[in-house]
CSV table of C-alpha atoms and ligand atoms in Angstrom, one decimal:
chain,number,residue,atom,x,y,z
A,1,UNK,CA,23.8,136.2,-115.1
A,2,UNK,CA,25.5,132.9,-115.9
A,3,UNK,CA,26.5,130.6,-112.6
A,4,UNK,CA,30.2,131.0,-111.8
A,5,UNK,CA,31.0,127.4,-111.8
A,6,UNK,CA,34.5,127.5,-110.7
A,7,UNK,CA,33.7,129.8,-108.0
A,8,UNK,CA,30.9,127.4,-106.9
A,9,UNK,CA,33.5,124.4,-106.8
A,10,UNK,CA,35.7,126.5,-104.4
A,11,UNK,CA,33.4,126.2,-101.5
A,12,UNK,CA,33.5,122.4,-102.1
A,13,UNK,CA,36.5,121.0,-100.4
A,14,UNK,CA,35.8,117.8,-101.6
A,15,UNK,CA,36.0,118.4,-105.0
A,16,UNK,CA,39.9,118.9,-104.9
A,17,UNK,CA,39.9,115.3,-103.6
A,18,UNK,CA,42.3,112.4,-105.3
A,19,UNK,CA,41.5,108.9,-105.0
A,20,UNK,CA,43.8,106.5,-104.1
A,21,UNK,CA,44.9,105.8,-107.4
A,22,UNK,CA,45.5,109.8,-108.3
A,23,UNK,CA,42.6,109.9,-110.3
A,24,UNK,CA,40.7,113.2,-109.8
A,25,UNK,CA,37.2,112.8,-108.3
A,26,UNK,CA,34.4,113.4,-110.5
A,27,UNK,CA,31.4,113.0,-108.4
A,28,UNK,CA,28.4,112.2,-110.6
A,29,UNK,CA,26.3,110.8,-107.5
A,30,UNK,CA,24.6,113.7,-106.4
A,31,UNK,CA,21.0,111.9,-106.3
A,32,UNK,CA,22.4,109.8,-103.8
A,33,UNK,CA,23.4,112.8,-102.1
A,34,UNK,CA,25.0,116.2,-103.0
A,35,UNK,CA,28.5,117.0,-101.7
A,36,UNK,CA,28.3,119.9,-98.5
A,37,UNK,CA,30.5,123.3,-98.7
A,38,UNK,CA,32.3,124.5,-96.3
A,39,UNK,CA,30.1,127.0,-94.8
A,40,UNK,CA,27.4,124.0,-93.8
A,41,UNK,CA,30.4,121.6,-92.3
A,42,UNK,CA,31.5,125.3,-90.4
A,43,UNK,CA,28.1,126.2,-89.4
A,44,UNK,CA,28.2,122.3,-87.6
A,45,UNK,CA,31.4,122.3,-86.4
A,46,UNK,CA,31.2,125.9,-84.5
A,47,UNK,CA,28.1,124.8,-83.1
A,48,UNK,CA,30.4,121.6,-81.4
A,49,UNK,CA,33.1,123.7,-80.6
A,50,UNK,CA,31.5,126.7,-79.6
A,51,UNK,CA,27.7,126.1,-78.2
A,52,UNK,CA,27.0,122.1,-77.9
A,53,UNK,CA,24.0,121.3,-75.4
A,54,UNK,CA,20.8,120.2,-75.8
A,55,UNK,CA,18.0,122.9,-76.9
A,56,UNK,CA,14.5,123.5,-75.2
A,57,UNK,CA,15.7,122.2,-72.1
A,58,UNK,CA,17.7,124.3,-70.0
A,59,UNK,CA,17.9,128.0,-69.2
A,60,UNK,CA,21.8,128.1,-69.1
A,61,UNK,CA,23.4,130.4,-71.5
A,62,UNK,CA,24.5,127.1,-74.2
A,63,UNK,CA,20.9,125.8,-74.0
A,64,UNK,CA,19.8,129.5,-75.3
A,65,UNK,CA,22.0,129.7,-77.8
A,66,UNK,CA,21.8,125.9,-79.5
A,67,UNK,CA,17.5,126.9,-78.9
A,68,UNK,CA,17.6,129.6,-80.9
A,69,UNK,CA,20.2,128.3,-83.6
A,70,UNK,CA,17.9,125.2,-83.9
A,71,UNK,CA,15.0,127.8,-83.9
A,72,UNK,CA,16.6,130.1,-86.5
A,73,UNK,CA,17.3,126.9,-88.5
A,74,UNK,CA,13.4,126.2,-89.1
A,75,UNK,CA,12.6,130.0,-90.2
A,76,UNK,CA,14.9,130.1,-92.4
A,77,UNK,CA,14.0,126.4,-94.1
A,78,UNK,CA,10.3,126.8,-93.5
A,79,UNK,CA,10.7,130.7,-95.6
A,80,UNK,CA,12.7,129.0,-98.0
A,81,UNK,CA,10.0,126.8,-98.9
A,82,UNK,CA,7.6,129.1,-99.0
A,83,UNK,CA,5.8,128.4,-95.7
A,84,UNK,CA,5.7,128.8,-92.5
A,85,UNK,CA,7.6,127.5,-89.1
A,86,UNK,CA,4.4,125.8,-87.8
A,87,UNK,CA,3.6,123.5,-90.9
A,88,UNK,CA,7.4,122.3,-90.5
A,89,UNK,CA,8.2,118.9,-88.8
A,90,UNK,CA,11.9,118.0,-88.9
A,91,UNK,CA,12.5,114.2,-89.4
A,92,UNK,CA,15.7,112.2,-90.2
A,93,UNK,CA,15.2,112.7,-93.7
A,94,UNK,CA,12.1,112.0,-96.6
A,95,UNK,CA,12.1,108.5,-95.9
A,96,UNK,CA,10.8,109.7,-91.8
A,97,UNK,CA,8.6,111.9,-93.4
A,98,UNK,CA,6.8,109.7,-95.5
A,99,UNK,CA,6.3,107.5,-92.6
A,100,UNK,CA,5.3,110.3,-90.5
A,101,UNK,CA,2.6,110.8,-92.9
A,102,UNK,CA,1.7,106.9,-92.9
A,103,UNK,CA,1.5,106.5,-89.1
A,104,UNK,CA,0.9,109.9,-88.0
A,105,UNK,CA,-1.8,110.7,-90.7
A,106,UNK,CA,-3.0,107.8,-92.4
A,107,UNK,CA,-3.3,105.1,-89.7
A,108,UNK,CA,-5.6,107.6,-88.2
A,109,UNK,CA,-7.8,108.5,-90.8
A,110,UNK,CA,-8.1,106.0,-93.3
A,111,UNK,CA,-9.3,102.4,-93.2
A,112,UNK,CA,-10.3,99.1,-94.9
A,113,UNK,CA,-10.6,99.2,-98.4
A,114,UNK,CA,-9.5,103.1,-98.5
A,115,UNK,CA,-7.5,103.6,-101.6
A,116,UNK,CA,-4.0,105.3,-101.4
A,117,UNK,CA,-2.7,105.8,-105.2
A,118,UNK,CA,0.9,105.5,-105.9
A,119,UNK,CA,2.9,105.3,-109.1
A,120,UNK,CA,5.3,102.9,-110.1
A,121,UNK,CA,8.4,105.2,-110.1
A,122,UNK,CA,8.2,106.1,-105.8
A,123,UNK,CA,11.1,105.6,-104.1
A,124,UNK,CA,11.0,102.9,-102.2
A,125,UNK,CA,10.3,105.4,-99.1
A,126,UNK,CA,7.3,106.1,-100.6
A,127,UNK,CA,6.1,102.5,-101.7
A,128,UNK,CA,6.8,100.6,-98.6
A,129,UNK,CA,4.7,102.3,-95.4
A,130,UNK,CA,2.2,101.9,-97.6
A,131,UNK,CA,2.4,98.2,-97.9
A,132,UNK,CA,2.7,98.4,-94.0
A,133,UNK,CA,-0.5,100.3,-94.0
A,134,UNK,CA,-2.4,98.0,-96.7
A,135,UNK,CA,-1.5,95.1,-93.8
A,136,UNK,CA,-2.0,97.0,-90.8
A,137,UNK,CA,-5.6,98.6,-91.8
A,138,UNK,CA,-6.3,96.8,-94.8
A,139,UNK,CA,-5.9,100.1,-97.4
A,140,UNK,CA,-6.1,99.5,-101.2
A,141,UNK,CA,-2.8,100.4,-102.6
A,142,UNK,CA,-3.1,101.0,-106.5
A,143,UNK,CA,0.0,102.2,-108.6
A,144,UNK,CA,0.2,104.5,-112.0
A,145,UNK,CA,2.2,103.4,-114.7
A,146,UNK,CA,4.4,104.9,-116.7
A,147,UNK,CA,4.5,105.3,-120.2
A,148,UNK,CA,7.8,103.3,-121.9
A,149,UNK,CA,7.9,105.4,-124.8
A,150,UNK,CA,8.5,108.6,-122.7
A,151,UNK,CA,9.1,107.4,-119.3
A,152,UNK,CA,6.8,109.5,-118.0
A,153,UNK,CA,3.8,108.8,-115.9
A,154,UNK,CA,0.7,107.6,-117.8
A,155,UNK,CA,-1.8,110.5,-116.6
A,156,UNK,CA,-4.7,108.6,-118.1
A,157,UNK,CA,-4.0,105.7,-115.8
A,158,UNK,CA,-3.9,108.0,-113.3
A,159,UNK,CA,-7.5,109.3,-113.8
A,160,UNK,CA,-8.9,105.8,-113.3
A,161,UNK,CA,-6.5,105.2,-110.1
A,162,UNK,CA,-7.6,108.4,-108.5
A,163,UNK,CA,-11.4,107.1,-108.5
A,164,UNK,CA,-12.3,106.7,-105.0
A,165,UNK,CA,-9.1,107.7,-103.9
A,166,UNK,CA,-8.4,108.8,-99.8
A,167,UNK,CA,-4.7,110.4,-100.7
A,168,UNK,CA,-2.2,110.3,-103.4
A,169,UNK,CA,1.7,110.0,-103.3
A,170,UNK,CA,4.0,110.9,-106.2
A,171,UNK,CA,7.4,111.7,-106.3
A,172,UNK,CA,7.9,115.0,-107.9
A,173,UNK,CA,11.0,113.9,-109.5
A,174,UNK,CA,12.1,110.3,-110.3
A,175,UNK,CA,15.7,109.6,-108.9
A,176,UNK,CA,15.9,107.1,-111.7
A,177,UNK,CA,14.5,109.0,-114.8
A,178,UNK,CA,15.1,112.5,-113.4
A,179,UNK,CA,11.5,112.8,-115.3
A,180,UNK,CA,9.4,116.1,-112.9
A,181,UNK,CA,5.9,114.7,-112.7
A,182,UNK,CA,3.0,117.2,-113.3
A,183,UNK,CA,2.6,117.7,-109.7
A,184,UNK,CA,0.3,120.9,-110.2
A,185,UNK,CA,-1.8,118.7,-112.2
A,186,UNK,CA,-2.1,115.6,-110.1
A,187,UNK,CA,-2.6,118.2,-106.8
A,188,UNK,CA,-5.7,120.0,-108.4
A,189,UNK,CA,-6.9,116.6,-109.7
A,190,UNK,CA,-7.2,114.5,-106.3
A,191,UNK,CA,-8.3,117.4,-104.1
A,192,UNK,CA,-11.2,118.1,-106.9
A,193,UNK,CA,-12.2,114.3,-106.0
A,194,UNK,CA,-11.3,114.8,-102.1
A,195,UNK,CA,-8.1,112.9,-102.1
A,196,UNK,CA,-5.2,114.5,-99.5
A,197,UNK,CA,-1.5,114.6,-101.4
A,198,UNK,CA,1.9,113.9,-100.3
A,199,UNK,CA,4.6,115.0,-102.9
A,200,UNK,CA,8.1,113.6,-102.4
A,201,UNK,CA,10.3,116.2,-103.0
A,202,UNK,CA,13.8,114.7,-102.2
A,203,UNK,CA,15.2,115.0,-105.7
A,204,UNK,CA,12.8,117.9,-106.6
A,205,UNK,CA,14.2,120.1,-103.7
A,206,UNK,CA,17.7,120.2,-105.3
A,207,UNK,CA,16.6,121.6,-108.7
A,208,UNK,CA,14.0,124.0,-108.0
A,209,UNK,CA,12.5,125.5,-105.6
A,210,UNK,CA,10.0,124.3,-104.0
A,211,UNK,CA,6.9,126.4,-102.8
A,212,UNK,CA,5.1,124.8,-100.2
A,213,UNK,CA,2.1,127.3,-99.8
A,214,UNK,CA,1.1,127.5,-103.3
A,215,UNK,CA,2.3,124.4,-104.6
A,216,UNK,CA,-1.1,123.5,-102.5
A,217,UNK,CA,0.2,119.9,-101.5
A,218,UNK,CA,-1.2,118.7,-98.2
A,219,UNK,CA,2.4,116.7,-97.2
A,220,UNK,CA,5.6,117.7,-98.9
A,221,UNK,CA,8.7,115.3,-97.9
A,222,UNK,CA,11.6,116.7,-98.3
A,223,UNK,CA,15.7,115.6,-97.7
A,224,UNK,CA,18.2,118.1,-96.9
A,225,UNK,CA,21.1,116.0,-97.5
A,226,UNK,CA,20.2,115.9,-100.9
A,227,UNK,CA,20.2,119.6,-101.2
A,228,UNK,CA,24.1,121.0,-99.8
A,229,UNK,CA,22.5,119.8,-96.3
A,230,UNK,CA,23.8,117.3,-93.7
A,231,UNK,CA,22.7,113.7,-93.5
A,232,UNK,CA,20.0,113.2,-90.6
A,233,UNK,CA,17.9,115.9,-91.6
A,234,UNK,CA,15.1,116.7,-93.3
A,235,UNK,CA,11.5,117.5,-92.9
A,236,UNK,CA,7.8,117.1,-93.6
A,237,UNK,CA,5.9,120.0,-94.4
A,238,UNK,CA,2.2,119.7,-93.9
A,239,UNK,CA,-1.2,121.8,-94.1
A,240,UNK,CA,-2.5,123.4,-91.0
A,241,UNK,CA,-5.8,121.2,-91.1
A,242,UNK,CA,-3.9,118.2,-92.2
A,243,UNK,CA,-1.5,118.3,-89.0
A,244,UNK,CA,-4.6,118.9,-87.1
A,245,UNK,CA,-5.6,115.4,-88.4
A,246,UNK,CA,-2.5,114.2,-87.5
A,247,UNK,CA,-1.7,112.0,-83.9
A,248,UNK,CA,2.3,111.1,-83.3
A,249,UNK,CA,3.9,108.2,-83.8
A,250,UNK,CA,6.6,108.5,-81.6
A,251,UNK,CA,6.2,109.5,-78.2
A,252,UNK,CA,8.7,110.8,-74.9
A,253,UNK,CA,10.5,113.5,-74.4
A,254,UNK,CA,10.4,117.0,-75.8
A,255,UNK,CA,6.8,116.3,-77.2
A,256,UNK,CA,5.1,116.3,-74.1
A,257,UNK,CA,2.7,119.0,-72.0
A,258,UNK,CA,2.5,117.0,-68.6
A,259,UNK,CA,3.2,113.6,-67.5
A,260,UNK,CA,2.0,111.5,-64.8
A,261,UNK,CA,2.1,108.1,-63.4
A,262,UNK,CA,-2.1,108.1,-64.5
A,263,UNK,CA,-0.9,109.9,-68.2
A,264,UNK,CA,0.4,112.5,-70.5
A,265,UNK,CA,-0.3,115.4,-72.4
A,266,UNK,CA,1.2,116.4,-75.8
A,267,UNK,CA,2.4,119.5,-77.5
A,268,UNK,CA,0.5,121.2,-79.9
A,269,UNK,CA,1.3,121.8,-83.5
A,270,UNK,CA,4.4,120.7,-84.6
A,271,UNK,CA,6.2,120.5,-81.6
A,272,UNK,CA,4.1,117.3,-81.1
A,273,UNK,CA,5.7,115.3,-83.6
A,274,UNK,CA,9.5,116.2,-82.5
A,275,UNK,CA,10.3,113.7,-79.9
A,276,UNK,CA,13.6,113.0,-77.9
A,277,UNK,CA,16.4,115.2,-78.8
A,278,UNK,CA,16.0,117.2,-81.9
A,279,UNK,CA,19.0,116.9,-84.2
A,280,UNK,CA,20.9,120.6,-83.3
A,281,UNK,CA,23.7,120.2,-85.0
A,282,UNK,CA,22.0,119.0,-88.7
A,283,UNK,CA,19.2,121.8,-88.4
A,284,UNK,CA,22.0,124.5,-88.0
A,285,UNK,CA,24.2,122.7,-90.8
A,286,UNK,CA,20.9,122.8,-93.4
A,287,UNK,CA,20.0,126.6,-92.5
A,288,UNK,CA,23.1,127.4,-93.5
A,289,UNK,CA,22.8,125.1,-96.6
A,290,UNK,CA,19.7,127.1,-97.1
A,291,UNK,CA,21.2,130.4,-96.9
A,292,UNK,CA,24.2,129.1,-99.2
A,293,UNK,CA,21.3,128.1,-102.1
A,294,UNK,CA,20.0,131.3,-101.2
A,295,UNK,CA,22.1,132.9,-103.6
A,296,UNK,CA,21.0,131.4,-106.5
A,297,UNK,CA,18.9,131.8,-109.1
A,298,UNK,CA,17.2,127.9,-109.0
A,299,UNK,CA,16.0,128.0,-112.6
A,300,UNK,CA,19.4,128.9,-113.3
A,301,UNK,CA,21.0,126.1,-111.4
A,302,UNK,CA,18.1,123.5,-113.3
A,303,UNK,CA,19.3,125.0,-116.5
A,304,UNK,CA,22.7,124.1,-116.0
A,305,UNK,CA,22.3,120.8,-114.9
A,306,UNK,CA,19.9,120.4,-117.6
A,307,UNK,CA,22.5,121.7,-120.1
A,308,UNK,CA,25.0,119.1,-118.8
A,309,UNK,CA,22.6,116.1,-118.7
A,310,UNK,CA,21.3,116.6,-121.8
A,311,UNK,CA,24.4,116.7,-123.7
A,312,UNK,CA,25.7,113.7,-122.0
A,313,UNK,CA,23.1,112.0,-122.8
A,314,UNK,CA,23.4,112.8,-126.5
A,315,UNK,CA,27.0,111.8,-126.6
A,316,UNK,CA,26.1,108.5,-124.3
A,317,UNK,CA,23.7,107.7,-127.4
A,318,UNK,CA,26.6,107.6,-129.8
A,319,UNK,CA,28.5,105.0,-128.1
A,320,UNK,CA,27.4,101.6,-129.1
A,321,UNK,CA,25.6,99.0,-126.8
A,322,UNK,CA,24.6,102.4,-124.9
A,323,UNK,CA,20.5,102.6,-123.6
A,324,UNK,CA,19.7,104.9,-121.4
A,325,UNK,CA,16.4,104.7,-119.8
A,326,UNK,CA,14.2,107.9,-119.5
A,327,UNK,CA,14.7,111.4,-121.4
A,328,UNK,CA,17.3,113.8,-119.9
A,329,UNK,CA,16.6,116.2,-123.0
A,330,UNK,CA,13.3,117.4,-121.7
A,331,UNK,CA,13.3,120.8,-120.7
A,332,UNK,CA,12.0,119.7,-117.0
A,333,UNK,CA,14.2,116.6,-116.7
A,334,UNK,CA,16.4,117.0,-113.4
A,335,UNK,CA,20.1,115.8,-114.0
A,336,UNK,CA,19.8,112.1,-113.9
A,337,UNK,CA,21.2,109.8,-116.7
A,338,UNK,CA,20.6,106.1,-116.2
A,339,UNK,CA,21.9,103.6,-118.5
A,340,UNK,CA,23.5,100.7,-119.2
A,341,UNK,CA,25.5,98.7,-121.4
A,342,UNK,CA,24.2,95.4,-123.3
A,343,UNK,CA,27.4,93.4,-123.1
A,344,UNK,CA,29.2,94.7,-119.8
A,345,UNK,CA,27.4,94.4,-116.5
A,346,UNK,CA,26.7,97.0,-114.6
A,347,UNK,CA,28.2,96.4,-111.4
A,348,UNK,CA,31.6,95.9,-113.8
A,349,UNK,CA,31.0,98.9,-115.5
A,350,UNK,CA,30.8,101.3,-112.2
A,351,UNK,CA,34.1,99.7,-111.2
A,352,UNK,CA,35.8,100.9,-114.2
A,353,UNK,CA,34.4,103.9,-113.9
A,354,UNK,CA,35.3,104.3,-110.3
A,355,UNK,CA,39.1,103.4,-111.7
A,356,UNK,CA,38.9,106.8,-113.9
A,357,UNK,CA,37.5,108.6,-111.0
A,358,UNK,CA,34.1,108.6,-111.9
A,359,UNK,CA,31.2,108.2,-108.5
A,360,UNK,CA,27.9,107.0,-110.2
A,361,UNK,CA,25.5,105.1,-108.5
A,362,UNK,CA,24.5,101.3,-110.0
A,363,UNK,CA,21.6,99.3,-108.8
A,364,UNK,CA,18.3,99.2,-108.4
A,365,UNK,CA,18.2,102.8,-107.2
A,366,UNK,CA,15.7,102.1,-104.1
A,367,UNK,CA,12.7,101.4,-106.9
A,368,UNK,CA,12.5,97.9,-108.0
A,369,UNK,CA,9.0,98.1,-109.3
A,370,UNK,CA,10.4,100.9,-111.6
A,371,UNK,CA,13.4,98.7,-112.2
A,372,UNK,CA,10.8,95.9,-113.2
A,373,UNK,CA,8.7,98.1,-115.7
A,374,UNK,CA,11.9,98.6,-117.3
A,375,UNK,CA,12.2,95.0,-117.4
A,376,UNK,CA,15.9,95.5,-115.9
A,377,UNK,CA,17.2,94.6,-112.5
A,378,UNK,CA,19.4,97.7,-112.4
A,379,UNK,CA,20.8,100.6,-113.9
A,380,UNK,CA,24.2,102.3,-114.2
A,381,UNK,CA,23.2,106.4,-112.9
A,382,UNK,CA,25.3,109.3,-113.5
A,383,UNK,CA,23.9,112.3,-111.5
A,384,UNK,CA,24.8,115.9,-111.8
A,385,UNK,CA,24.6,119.0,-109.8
A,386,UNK,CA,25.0,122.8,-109.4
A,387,UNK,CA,29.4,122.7,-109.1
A,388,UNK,CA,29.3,119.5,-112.0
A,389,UNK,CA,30.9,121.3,-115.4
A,390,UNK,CA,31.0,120.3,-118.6
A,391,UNK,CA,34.8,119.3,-118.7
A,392,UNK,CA,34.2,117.0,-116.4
A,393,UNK,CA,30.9,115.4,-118.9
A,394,UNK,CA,33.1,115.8,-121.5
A,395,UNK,CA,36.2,113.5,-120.0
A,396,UNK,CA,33.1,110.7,-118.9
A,397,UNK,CA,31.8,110.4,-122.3
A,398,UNK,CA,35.5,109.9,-123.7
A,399,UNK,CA,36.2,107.8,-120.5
A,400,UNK,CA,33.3,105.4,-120.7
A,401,UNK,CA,34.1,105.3,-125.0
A,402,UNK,CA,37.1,103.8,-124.0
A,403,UNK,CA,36.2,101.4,-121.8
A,404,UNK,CA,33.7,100.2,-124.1
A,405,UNK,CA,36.3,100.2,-127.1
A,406,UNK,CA,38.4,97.9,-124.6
A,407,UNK,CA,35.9,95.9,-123.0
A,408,UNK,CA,32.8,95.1,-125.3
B,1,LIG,N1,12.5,109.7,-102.2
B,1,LIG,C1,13.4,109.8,-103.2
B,1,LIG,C2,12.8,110.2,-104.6
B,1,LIG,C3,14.7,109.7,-103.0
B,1,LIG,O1,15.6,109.8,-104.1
B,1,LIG,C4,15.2,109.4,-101.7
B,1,LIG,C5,16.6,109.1,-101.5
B,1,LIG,O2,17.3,108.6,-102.3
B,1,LIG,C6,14.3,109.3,-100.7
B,1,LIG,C7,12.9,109.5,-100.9
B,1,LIG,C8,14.7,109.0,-99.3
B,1,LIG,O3,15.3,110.1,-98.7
B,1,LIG,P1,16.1,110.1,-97.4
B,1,LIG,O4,17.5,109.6,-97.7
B,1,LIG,O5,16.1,111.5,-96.9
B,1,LIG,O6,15.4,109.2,-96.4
């Protein structure tokens, strides 16, 4: 079965948009974050008009129904990735998560001169709280090249990183290169030399699908906004024994057993770690963005995008003063062509774009030590996903030929 493209587009509202000028929208920003359809914006909006109030509070007949929507949410996510409700912690988004997993996890359990191995393509979500953590408990933070000739990670370098190594973070797909990481490998590598592993999933969640319980990962991150989902949302998924090593960093309401004047108590599990009121309305609009997904095949949907960013890429290589950075012809690559022109500047360059309608991202993509391996401050980023078509690659290659047959 091939994906019905145009009936995919149809439950995208957006995607009939104009711009201000006329143009048609042609949204090649999807790394950024993916455009919602209509059943996730209903699923939010009859929860406001229908059942608003606060969940695991009151006993009123709202309260019950938000409780169990909120509730239902988190099987339905948690099953999706393979895994159960109990190893799911909702957060804002990956960038809480990670953090979660630096003050929640790390700040408990590691200390001076611990190593924590990164590579030099992390988000800066996943670079940062560990800078935080090297000043607040004195970790060693060491980073994994990549390779320049195929912008992938250098796995040799990684071998020597991982020596010694407490836990290891990788993002399992580069919102930059769109290069997947050999995140099997790099799991069955640190645990053999005792190291836990957090794997950011944020862009790896959108293009396949992600099993938590075999993947074998102690910490996945993981953003739903990037995947159909709301904004607000998303979620850390963590081993049993690893959330047993875990304390919270926030603390208040809803997390609590019993509190006194002299102290409190906390939750157990994953309730512990969900303080103040959970976000009702963005849980309810990603289970339905889960059960949307649900329908399709994700090797499918990777092969399409695949299809698409591959043979943009191709074309993008026949237009002079074109360099794109990384290798959206691999098989495993995820939809994510960066480039950039050697005579018009970037920022310039989306502008124009913009003026035929075209969304992509420029700048340094949150991942300035990848920007500075590629010895480039930014990049130009055209992103695709499951409702992007090839018509629409087709009329940005031509477009961005004629903008460099006017302007370079
Ligand atoms: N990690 C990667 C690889 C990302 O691309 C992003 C978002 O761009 C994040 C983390 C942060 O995700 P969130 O927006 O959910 O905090």
């Amino acid at each position: 079965m091939t994906l019905d493209v145009e009936a995919i587009r149809a439950d995208f509202p957006i995607l009939e948009r104009r711009l201000p000028n006329g143009k048609r929208l042609v949204y090649f920003d999807n790394a950024a974050t993916s455009q919602k359809p209509q059943c996730v914006i209903d699923a939010m909006s009859e929860y406001y008009e229908h059942y608003n109030s606060n969940a695991h509070r009151a006993n009123h007949t709202l309260a019950d129904e938000a409780t169990t929507a909120l509730e239902g949410a988190r099987d339905r996510i948690s099953s999706y990735f393979g895994t159960s409700p109990d190893q799911m912690i909702y957060t804002s988004g990956a960038t809480e998560a990670i953090n979660l997993v630096a003050y929640g996890w790390a700040r408990e359990n590691l200390s001076e001169g611990d190593v924590v191995v990164l590579t030099e393509m992390e988000h800066h979500a996943d670079i940062v709280p560990w800078q935080q953590m090297s000043v607040d408990i004195g970790i060693e933070v060491r980073y994994v090249p990549i390779d320049l000739e195929s912008y992938t990670l250098d796995m040799d370098a990684f071998e020597v990183a991982l020596e010694g190594a407490s836990l290891v973070c990788v993002v399992h797909t580069s919102n930059v290169l769109g290069v997947r990481n050999p995140v099997e490998e790099i799991i069955e590598k640190s645990h053999a030399v005792g190291a836990r592993v957090l794997i950011d999933c944020a862009q790896g969640a959108p293009h396949e699908r992600i099993d938590f319980d075999s993947l074998g990962a102690d910490f996945v991150a993981i953003s739903a906004h990037k995947m159909a989902g709301p904004t607000g949302i998303g979620c850390i998924l963590v081993r049993r024994d690893a959330m047993e090593e875990m304390v919270p960093f926030m603390t208040g309401g809803s997390m609590i057993k019993r509190v006194t004047t002299e102290g409190s108590t906390f939750q157990e599990g994953h309730a512990m770690f969900e303080t103040g009121t959970p976000r009702i309305a963005e849980a309810i609009g990603w289970g339905a963005a889960v059960e949307w997904l649900e329908q399709f095949d994700m090797e499918e949907v990777h092969g399409h995008i695949n299809d698409i960013a591959s043979w943009t890429a191709s074309q993008m290589r026949g237009i002079p003063g074109i360099r794109i950075y990384g290798d959206p012809g691999r098989d495993d690559s995820s939809g994510a062509v960066s480039f950039l022109h050697e005579s018009i500047q970037s920022q310039d360059l989306a502008l124009l774009l913009d003026e035929g309608g075209f969304a992509v991202r420029t700048g340094h993509h949150c991942a300035q030590p990848l920007m500075d391996a590629l010895g480039v401050p930014s990049t130009n980023r055209a992103s695709f996903w499951i409702y992007n078509t090839m018509e629409e690659a087709d009329s940005f290659v031509q477009y961005l030929q004629e903008i460099v047959d006017r302007f370079a």
